[in-house]
Amino acid sequence: MLLTILLQPSAARAADAGFTQFIASLWPEAQAAGVSRATFDAETRGLEPDYKLPDLILPGRPASGAPSQAEFVQVPADYIKEASIARLAEEGQRLMQKYRGALQTIEARFGVPSSIVLAIWGRETDYGRYTLPYDAVRVLATQAYVGRRKDQYRNEFILALKILGDGNVARKDMRASWAGATGLTQFLPSEFYKHGVDLDGDGRIDIWHSVPDALASAARQLVNKGWQSGVRWAYEAKAPADVDCTAGVPEVTKPIGEWLREGFVPVRGQKLSATEQEQPASLLQPEGIYGPAFLTTKNYFVIKEYNFSDLYVLYVGHLADRMLSPQPFATPWSASMQLRTADVEAMQRELTRIGLYKDKIDGKAGMLTRAALGAYQKSARLKVDCWPSEAVLRSISAAR
């Protein structure tokens, strides 16, 4: 049944009837996935949609895009706050000792450092102290019904029912983010089945209460996405004065030794072994030519599969490093302002129109947007800094 003018009570009742019908129609798919009729009926009885969630498409209402996640709208200094990093690093050191046995098993089995999986746990749910706000089943059902990614969430909803039917967690404990990720290390149901590990040996995978299971599952997810044992996530380096910031894209990859020969210098006099210098790496300058620069390995992009944000990876990688060494980034962050999402979208549209940008119009000033911006600055004979400022936005708009 079509959703119509959802602000009216009668229309809301009609919409909910349509939702109930939609959920009932999923039974054959749920049955095929191994969900019992008893589980399906018990978990969907009385289920109602949550039309207040973001990222829904509701006729009669303005588009409700995904919320502006901090990793995409904050400048690095605000996102990677020193006080937060220091607090989480100290707690991570304590947890490293508390769960030493499980972490040693994880390192031996998966080749992922203890500090990395602890940092993911710390960033995702503050080591379990953050209570996720939503009922996972309701979120996934709503997103499957009227979300922007219906097909994906249809499958996630069915797998959430399977998780409950398999006895992995009680419904009351299956809390989630607005996007349906659940557990200490924030997995979608499909990720639970792809990467879940029963490390504590109690016969079930429990990423909600068992820290060993949650951390092992995070490690296995990284391995399944290409984690390379013994390779750092990135190296902070001082860039040469004449650095071409448009080279800061994943497609431009060179052995670290070649970057060093081009003038990049590891910070704090760090000496890289011959093996390290042979590793392929890409350049990352989160603030364009300002602020720190990083030579990012394959493992950087593996962590990025966990959350597609450069700042998220920097947070996790730096937090992991801080558990082992108290030193902050050698080069301080310098940017104090980030363009609004709408302004970045406008910039992306203009860069697309003139053929310099070919990725999503999403309002996120990531690697590809910064590189395209730098290419425009070159063509317009402006200072090439690869940083989205209001001045550059005005220049691009005026050039139409």
GROMACS .gro file of N, CA and C in nm, residues 202-331:
model
  390
  202ASP      N    1   3.173  -2.098   2.416
  202ASP     CA    2   3.050  -2.135   2.486
  202ASP      C    3   2.943  -2.188   2.392
  203GLY      N    4   2.977  -2.208   2.264
  203GLY     CA    5   2.884  -2.268   2.171
  203GLY      C    6   2.799  -2.171   2.092
  204ARG      N    7   2.815  -2.040   2.116
  204ARG     CA    8   2.741  -1.942   2.037
  204ARG      C    9   2.825  -1.817   2.018
  205ILE      N   10   2.796  -1.747   1.909
  205ILE     CA   11   2.868  -1.623   1.880
  205ILE      C   12   2.791  -1.510   1.946
  206ASP      N   13   2.855  -1.442   2.039
  206ASP     CA   14   2.787  -1.336   2.115
  206ASP      C   15   2.869  -1.207   2.109
  207ILE      N   16   2.837  -1.122   2.011
  207ILE     CA   17   2.910  -0.996   1.997
  207ILE      C   18   2.849  -0.885   2.083
  208TRP      N   19   2.746  -0.920   2.165
  208TRP     CA   20   2.678  -0.822   2.248
  208TRP      C   21   2.730  -0.822   2.392
  209HIS      N   22   2.772  -0.939   2.439
  209HIS     CA   23   2.816  -0.950   2.579
  209HIS      C   24   2.956  -1.010   2.594
  210SER      N   25   2.999  -1.089   2.500
  210SER     CA   26   3.130  -1.155   2.509
  210SER      C   27   3.236  -1.070   2.439
  211VAL      N   28   3.323  -1.009   2.518
  211VAL     CA   29   3.431  -0.927   2.459
  211VAL      C   30   3.521  -1.012   2.371
  212PRO      N   31   3.562  -1.133   2.412
  212PRO     CA   32   3.644  -1.215   2.322
  212PRO      C   33   3.576  -1.242   2.188
  213ASP      N   34   3.447  -1.275   2.190
  213ASP     CA   35   3.375  -1.300   2.064
  213ASP      C   36   3.371  -1.174   1.978
  214ALA      N   37   3.340  -1.060   2.039
  214ALA     CA   38   3.327  -0.935   1.963
  214ALA      C   39   3.460  -0.895   1.900
  215LEU      N   40   3.568  -0.903   1.977
  215LEU     CA   41   3.699  -0.862   1.924
  215LEU      C   42   3.750  -0.960   1.819
  216ALA      N   43   3.728  -1.089   1.841
  216ALA     CA   44   3.769  -1.188   1.741
  216ALA      C   45   3.689  -1.170   1.613
  217SER      N   46   3.562  -1.137   1.626
  217SER     CA   47   3.478  -1.115   1.507
  217SER      C   48   3.525  -0.992   1.430
  218ALA      N   49   3.564  -0.887   1.501
  218ALA     CA   50   3.618  -0.768   1.435
  218ALA      C   51   3.747  -0.802   1.362
  219ALA      N   52   3.833  -0.882   1.426
  219ALA     CA   53   3.959  -0.923   1.362
  219ALA      C   54   3.932  -1.006   1.238
  220ARG      N   55   3.838  -1.099   1.249
  220ARG     CA   56   3.808  -1.184   1.133
  220ARG      C   57   3.749  -1.102   1.019
  221GLN      N   58   3.668  -1.001   1.051
  221GLN     CA   59   3.615  -0.916   0.945
  221GLN      C   60   3.729  -0.844   0.872
  222LEU      N   61   3.827  -0.794   0.948
  222LEU     CA   62   3.941  -0.728   0.885
  222LEU      C   63   4.018  -0.825   0.795
  223VAL      N   64   4.041  -0.946   0.846
  223VAL     CA   65   4.114  -1.046   0.767
  223VAL      C   66   4.037  -1.082   0.641
  224ASN      N   67   3.907  -1.100   0.654
  224ASN     CA   68   3.825  -1.135   0.537
  224ASN      C   69   3.823  -1.023   0.433
  225LYS      N   70   3.854  -0.902   0.477
  225LYS     CA   71   3.858  -0.789   0.384
  225LYS      C   72   3.998  -0.756   0.337
  226GLY      N   73   4.095  -0.841   0.375
  226GLY     CA   74   4.228  -0.827   0.318
  226GLY      C   75   4.340  -0.786   0.411
  227TRP      N   76   4.319  -0.791   0.542
  227TRP     CA   77   4.423  -0.749   0.637
  227TRP      C   78   4.553  -0.826   0.614
  228GLN      N   79   4.663  -0.752   0.613
  228GLN     CA   80   4.795  -0.812   0.595
  228GLN      C   81   4.870  -0.811   0.728
  229SER      N   82   4.902  -0.929   0.778
  229SER     CA   83   4.970  -0.942   0.907
  229SER      C   84   5.108  -0.878   0.901
  230GLY      N   85   5.144  -0.809   1.007
  230GLY     CA   86   5.278  -0.750   1.017
  230GLY      C   87   5.295  -0.617   0.947
  231VAL      N   88   5.186  -0.564   0.891
  231VAL     CA   89   5.193  -0.436   0.818
  231VAL      C   90   5.122  -0.328   0.898
  232ARG      N   91   5.188  -0.214   0.917
  232ARG     CA   92   5.124  -0.102   0.987
  232ARG      C   93   5.007  -0.049   0.906
  233TRP      N   94   4.921   0.028   0.973
  233TRP     CA   95   4.807   0.089   0.902
  233TRP      C   96   4.851   0.211   0.822
  234ALA      N   97   4.951   0.285   0.872
  234ALA     CA   98   5.000   0.404   0.803
  234ALA      C   99   5.125   0.453   0.872
  235TYR      N  100   5.197   0.541   0.803
  235TYR     CA  101   5.316   0.607   0.859
  235TYR      C  102   5.295   0.758   0.846
  236GLU      N  103   5.304   0.829   0.957
  236GLU     CA  104   5.301   0.975   0.947
  236GLU      C  105   5.434   1.022   0.890
  237ALA      N  106   5.428   1.117   0.799
  237ALA     CA  107   5.549   1.169   0.735
  237ALA      C  108   5.536   1.319   0.712
  238LYS      N  109   5.650   1.386   0.706
  238LYS     CA  110   5.650   1.528   0.669
  238LYS      C  111   5.661   1.536   0.518
  239ALA      N  112   5.565   1.603   0.456
  239ALA     CA  113   5.564   1.614   0.311
  239ALA      C  114   5.662   1.720   0.263
  240PRO      N  115   5.719   1.702   0.144
  240PRO     CA  116   5.808   1.806   0.090
  240PRO      C  117   5.729   1.933   0.059
  241ALA      N  118   5.798   2.046   0.055
  241ALA     CA  119   5.732   2.175   0.034
  241ALA      C  120   5.658   2.180  -0.100
  242ASP      N  121   5.708   2.109  -0.199
  242ASP     CA  122   5.647   2.113  -0.332
  242ASP      C  123   5.554   1.995  -0.357
  243VAL      N  124   5.499   1.936  -0.252
  243VAL     CA  125   5.412   1.820  -0.266
  243VAL      C  126   5.294   1.850  -0.357
  244ASP      N  127   5.261   1.754  -0.443
  244ASP     CA  128   5.143   1.766  -0.529
  244ASP      C  129   5.029   1.694  -0.458
  245CYS      N  130   4.942   1.771  -0.392
  245CYS     CA  131   4.837   1.710  -0.311
  245CYS      C  132   4.734   1.637  -0.396
  246THR      N  133   4.730   1.660  -0.527
  246THR     CA  134   4.634   1.587  -0.611
  246THR      C  135   4.673   1.440  -0.625
  247ALA      N  136   4.793   1.406  -0.581
  247ALA     CA  137   4.835   1.265  -0.585
  247ALA      C  138   4.778   1.185  -0.468
  248GLY      N  139   4.705   1.254  -0.379
  248GLY     CA  140   4.651   1.187  -0.261
  248GLY      C  141   4.523   1.111  -0.289
  249VAL      N  142   4.531   1.010  -0.374
  249VAL     CA  143   4.418   0.924  -0.407
  249VAL      C  144   4.464   0.779  -0.403
  250PRO      N  145   4.373   0.685  -0.374
  250PRO     CA  146   4.413   0.545  -0.363
  250PRO      C  147   4.478   0.489  -0.489
  251GLU      N  148   4.441   0.546  -0.606
  251GLU     CA  149   4.495   0.493  -0.732
  251GLU      C  150   4.645   0.522  -0.749
  252VAL      N  151   4.695   0.624  -0.680
  252VAL     CA  152   4.838   0.657  -0.688
  252VAL      C  153   4.909   0.586  -0.575
  253THR      N  154   4.969   0.474  -0.606
  253THR     CA  155   5.034   0.389  -0.507
  253THR      C  156   5.179   0.364  -0.549
  254LYS      N  157   5.269   0.383  -0.455
  254LYS     CA  158   5.412   0.360  -0.481
  254LYS      C  159   5.472   0.292  -0.359
  255PRO      N  160   5.585   0.222  -0.378
  255PRO     CA  161   5.655   0.170  -0.261
  255PRO      C  162   5.691   0.285  -0.167
  256ILE      N  163   5.685   0.261  -0.038
  256ILE     CA  164   5.715   0.367   0.058
  256ILE      C  165   5.854   0.426   0.032
  257GLY      N  166   5.948   0.342  -0.006
  257GLY     CA  167   6.083   0.391  -0.035
  257GLY      C  168   6.084   0.495  -0.145
  258GLU      N  169   5.995   0.481  -0.242
  258GLU     CA  170   5.989   0.579  -0.350
  258GLU      C  171   5.933   0.712  -0.299
  259TRP      N  172   5.833   0.706  -0.213
  259TRP     CA  173   5.784   0.829  -0.150
  259TRP      C  174   5.896   0.898  -0.074
  260LEU      N  175   5.978   0.820  -0.004
  260LEU     CA  176   6.088   0.878   0.073
  260LEU      C  177   6.190   0.944  -0.020
  261ARG      N  178   6.218   0.881  -0.133
  261ARG     CA  179   6.312   0.940  -0.228
  261ARG      C  180   6.258   1.069  -0.289
  262GLU      N  181   6.126   1.083  -0.290
  262GLU     CA  182   6.064   1.205  -0.343
  262GLU      C  183   6.057   1.316  -0.239
  263GLY      N  184   6.109   1.290  -0.120
  263GLY     CA  185   6.119   1.396  -0.020
  263GLY      C  186   6.033   1.381   0.103
  264PHE      N  187   5.952   1.276   0.111
  264PHE     CA  188   5.874   1.252   0.233
  264PHE      C  189   5.967   1.197   0.342
  265VAL      N  190   5.950   1.248   0.463
  265VAL     CA  191   6.040   1.211   0.573
  265VAL      C  192   5.957   1.157   0.690
  266PRO      N  193   5.980   1.032   0.731
  266PRO     CA  194   5.908   0.980   0.848
  266PRO      C  195   5.930   1.071   0.969
  267VAL      N  196   5.825   1.093   1.046
  267VAL     CA  197   5.835   1.186   1.158
  267VAL      C  198   5.917   1.125   1.271
  268ARG      N  199   5.972   1.216   1.353
  268ARG     CA  200   6.047   1.181   1.474
  268ARG      C  201   6.166   1.091   1.444
  269GLY      N  202   6.222   1.106   1.323
  269GLY     CA  203   6.342   1.031   1.290
  269GLY      C  204   6.323   0.881   1.277
  270GLN      N  205   6.200   0.838   1.258
  270GLN     CA  206   6.171   0.696   1.247
  270GLN      C  207   6.245   0.634   1.129
  271LYS      N  208   6.310   0.522   1.153
  271LYS     CA  209   6.382   0.450   1.048
  271LYS      C  210   6.298   0.332   1.000
  272LEU      N  211   6.275   0.326   0.871
  272LEU     CA  212   6.194   0.217   0.815
  272LEU      C  213   6.286   0.110   0.757
  273SER      N  214   6.252  -0.013   0.784
  273SER     CA  215   6.331  -0.126   0.735
  273SER      C  216   6.315  -0.139   0.584
  274ALA      N  217   6.402  -0.220   0.525
  274ALA     CA  218   6.394  -0.243   0.380
  274ALA      C  219   6.259  -0.305   0.344
  275THR      N  220   6.209  -0.395   0.430
  275THR     CA  221   6.079  -0.457   0.405
  275THR      C  222   5.968  -0.354   0.408
  276GLU      N  223   5.975  -0.264   0.505
  276GLU     CA  224   5.873  -0.159   0.514
  276GLU      C  225   5.878  -0.068   0.392
  277GLN      N  226   5.997  -0.036   0.347
  277GLN     CA  227   6.010   0.054   0.233
  277GLN      C  228   5.961  -0.008   0.102
  278GLU      N  229   5.952  -0.140   0.100
  278GLU     CA  230   5.901  -0.207  -0.019
  278GLU      C  231   5.748  -0.208  -0.023
  279GLN      N  232   5.685  -0.178   0.090
  279GLN     CA  233   5.539  -0.186   0.096
  279GLN      C  234   5.477  -0.076   0.010
  280PRO      N  235   5.374  -0.109  -0.069
  280PRO     CA  236   5.304  -0.005  -0.145
  280PRO      C  237   5.222   0.084  -0.051
  281ALA      N  238   5.215   0.212  -0.083
  281ALA     CA  239   5.141   0.305   0.001
  281ALA      C  240   5.085   0.419  -0.084
  282SER      N  241   4.976   0.476  -0.034
  282SER     CA  242   4.914   0.594  -0.095
  282SER      C  243   4.932   0.712  -0.003
  283LEU      N  244   4.925   0.831  -0.060
  283LEU     CA  245   4.938   0.954   0.017
  283LEU      C  246   4.802   0.998   0.070
  284LEU      N  247   4.796   1.033   0.196
  284LEU     CA  248   4.675   1.088   0.256
  284LEU      C  249   4.710   1.221   0.323
  285GLN      N  250   4.643   1.327   0.280
  285GLN     CA  251   4.657   1.458   0.344
  285GLN      C  252   4.516   1.506   0.381
  286PRO      N  253   4.469   1.471   0.500
  286PRO     CA  254   4.329   1.498   0.537
  286PRO      C  255   4.292   1.646   0.533
  287GLU      N  256   4.391   1.735   0.551
  287GLU     CA  257   4.366   1.878   0.544
  287GLU      C  258   4.436   1.941   0.424
  288GLY      N  259   4.445   1.866   0.315
  288GLY     CA  260   4.519   1.917   0.201
  288GLY      C  261   4.666   1.933   0.239
  289ILE      N  262   4.728   2.042   0.197
  289ILE     CA  263   4.871   2.060   0.226
  289ILE      C  264   4.894   2.103   0.370
  290TYR      N  265   4.786   2.128   0.443
  290TYR     CA  266   4.798   2.169   0.583
  290TYR      C  267   4.788   2.046   0.673
  291GLY      N  268   4.838   2.054   0.792
  291GLY     CA  269   4.824   1.945   0.887
  291GLY      C  270   4.910   1.825   0.852
  292PRO      N  271   4.888   1.714   0.922
  292PRO     CA  272   4.971   1.594   0.903
  292PRO      C  273   4.951   1.529   0.766
  293ALA      N  274   5.054   1.457   0.721
  293ALA     CA  275   5.047   1.375   0.601
  293ALA      C  276   5.077   1.230   0.640
  294PHE      N  277   5.019   1.137   0.566
  294PHE     CA  278   5.036   0.996   0.599
  294PHE      C  279   5.062   0.915   0.472
  295LEU      N  280   5.147   0.814   0.485
  295LEU     CA  281   5.165   0.715   0.379
  295LEU      C  282   5.086   0.594   0.424
  296THR      N  283   4.978   0.564   0.354
  296THR     CA  284   4.880   0.465   0.399
  296THR      C  285   4.898   0.332   0.327
  297THR      N  286   4.902   0.226   0.403
  297THR     CA  287   4.921   0.092   0.349
  297THR      C  288   4.788   0.028   0.311
  298LYS      N  289   4.797  -0.095   0.263
  298LYS     CA  290   4.676  -0.172   0.232
  298LYS      C  291   4.586  -0.183   0.355
  299ASN      N  292   4.645  -0.196   0.473
  299ASN     CA  293   4.565  -0.214   0.593
  299ASN      C  294   4.485  -0.090   0.628
  300TYR      N  295   4.532   0.026   0.587
  300TYR     CA  296   4.453   0.148   0.606
  300TYR      C  297   4.318   0.133   0.537
  301PHE      N  298   4.321   0.085   0.414
  301PHE     CA  299   4.198   0.074   0.337
  301PHE      C  300   4.112  -0.043   0.384
  302VAL      N  301   4.174  -0.141   0.449
  302VAL     CA  302   4.095  -0.250   0.509
  302VAL      C  303   4.013  -0.195   0.626
  303ILE      N  304   4.075  -0.113   0.711
  303ILE     CA  305   4.000  -0.051   0.820
  303ILE      C  306   3.890   0.038   0.763
  304LYS      N  307   3.918   0.102   0.650
  304LYS     CA  308   3.819   0.190   0.589
  304LYS      C  309   3.697   0.113   0.542
  305GLU      N  310   3.712  -0.019   0.518
  305GLU     CA  311   3.596  -0.102   0.484
  305GLU      C  312   3.502  -0.114   0.604
  306TYR      N  313   3.555  -0.095   0.723
  306TYR     CA  314   3.473  -0.101   0.844
  306TYR      C  315   3.387   0.023   0.855
  307ASN      N  316   3.442   0.138   0.818
  307ASN     CA  317   3.368   0.264   0.816
  307ASN      C  318   3.434   0.351   0.711
  308PHE      N  319   3.358   0.387   0.607
  308PHE     CA  320   3.418   0.453   0.490
  308PHE      C  321   3.444   0.601   0.518
  309SER      N  322   3.538   0.625   0.607
  309SER     CA  323   3.576   0.762   0.642
  309SER      C  324   3.724   0.766   0.676
  310ASP      N  325   3.794   0.861   0.616
  310ASP     CA  326   3.937   0.876   0.647
  310ASP      C  327   3.957   0.911   0.794
  311LEU      N  328   3.871   0.997   0.848
  311LEU     CA  329   3.888   1.036   0.988
  311LEU      C  330   3.861   0.918   1.081
  312TYR      N  331   3.767   0.831   1.046
  312TYR     CA  332   3.744   0.712   1.127
  312TYR      C  333   3.871   0.626   1.132
  313VAL      N  334   3.933   0.604   1.017
  313VAL     CA  335   4.053   0.521   1.014
  313VAL      C  336   4.166   0.588   1.091
  314LEU      N  337   4.180   0.718   1.074
  314LEU     CA  338   4.283   0.790   1.149
  314LEU      C  339   4.259   0.779   1.299
  315TYR      N  340   4.134   0.788   1.338
  315TYR     CA  341   4.101   0.776   1.480
  315TYR      C  342   4.139   0.638   1.533
  316VAL      N  343   4.094   0.534   1.463
  316VAL     CA  344   4.122   0.398   1.507
  316VAL      C  345   4.273   0.369   1.505
  317GLY      N  346   4.339   0.406   1.395
  317GLY     CA  347   4.482   0.380   1.385
  317GLY      C  348   4.561   0.455   1.490
  318HIS      N  349   4.529   0.582   1.509
  318HIS     CA  350   4.602   0.662   1.608
  318HIS      C  351   4.573   0.614   1.749
  319LEU      N  352   4.447   0.580   1.779
  319LEU     CA  353   4.414   0.527   1.911
  319LEU      C  354   4.492   0.398   1.936
  320ALA      N  355   4.501   0.312   1.836
  320ALA     CA  356   4.578   0.188   1.851
  320ALA      C  357   4.725   0.220   1.881
  321ASP      N  358   4.781   0.318   1.809
  321ASP     CA  359   4.921   0.356   1.834
  321ASP      C  360   4.938   0.412   1.974
  322ARG      N  361   4.842   0.489   2.020
  322ARG     CA  362   4.855   0.553   2.151
  322ARG      C  363   4.847   0.454   2.267
  323MET      N  364   4.791   0.338   2.241
  323MET     CA  365   4.793   0.234   2.345
  323MET      C  366   4.935   0.182   2.367
  324LEU      N  367   5.020   0.201   2.267
  324LEU     CA  368   5.157   0.149   2.272
  324LEU      C  369   5.259   0.259   2.295
  325SER      N  370   5.224   0.383   2.260
  325SER     CA  371   5.316   0.497   2.275
  325SER      C  372   5.233   0.622   2.304
  326PRO      N  373   5.278   0.708   2.396
  326PRO     CA  374   5.196   0.824   2.435
  326PRO      C  375   5.203   0.942   2.339
  327GLN      N  376   5.274   0.930   2.229
  327GLN     CA  377   5.297   1.046   2.143
  327GLN      C  378   5.178   1.078   2.052
  328PRO      N  379   5.137   1.206   2.047
  328PRO     CA  380   5.032   1.247   1.953
  328PRO      C  381   5.089   1.257   1.813
  329PHE      N  382   5.007   1.297   1.716
  329PHE     CA  383   5.060   1.320   1.581
  329PHE      C  384   5.173   1.423   1.590
  330ALA      N  385   5.279   1.404   1.512
  330ALA     CA  386   5.394   1.494   1.518
  330ALA      C  387   5.360   1.631   1.462
  331THR      N  388   5.276   1.635   1.359
  331THR     CA  389   5.234   1.762   1.300
  331THR      C  390   5.093   1.793   1.349
   0.00000   0.00000   0.00000
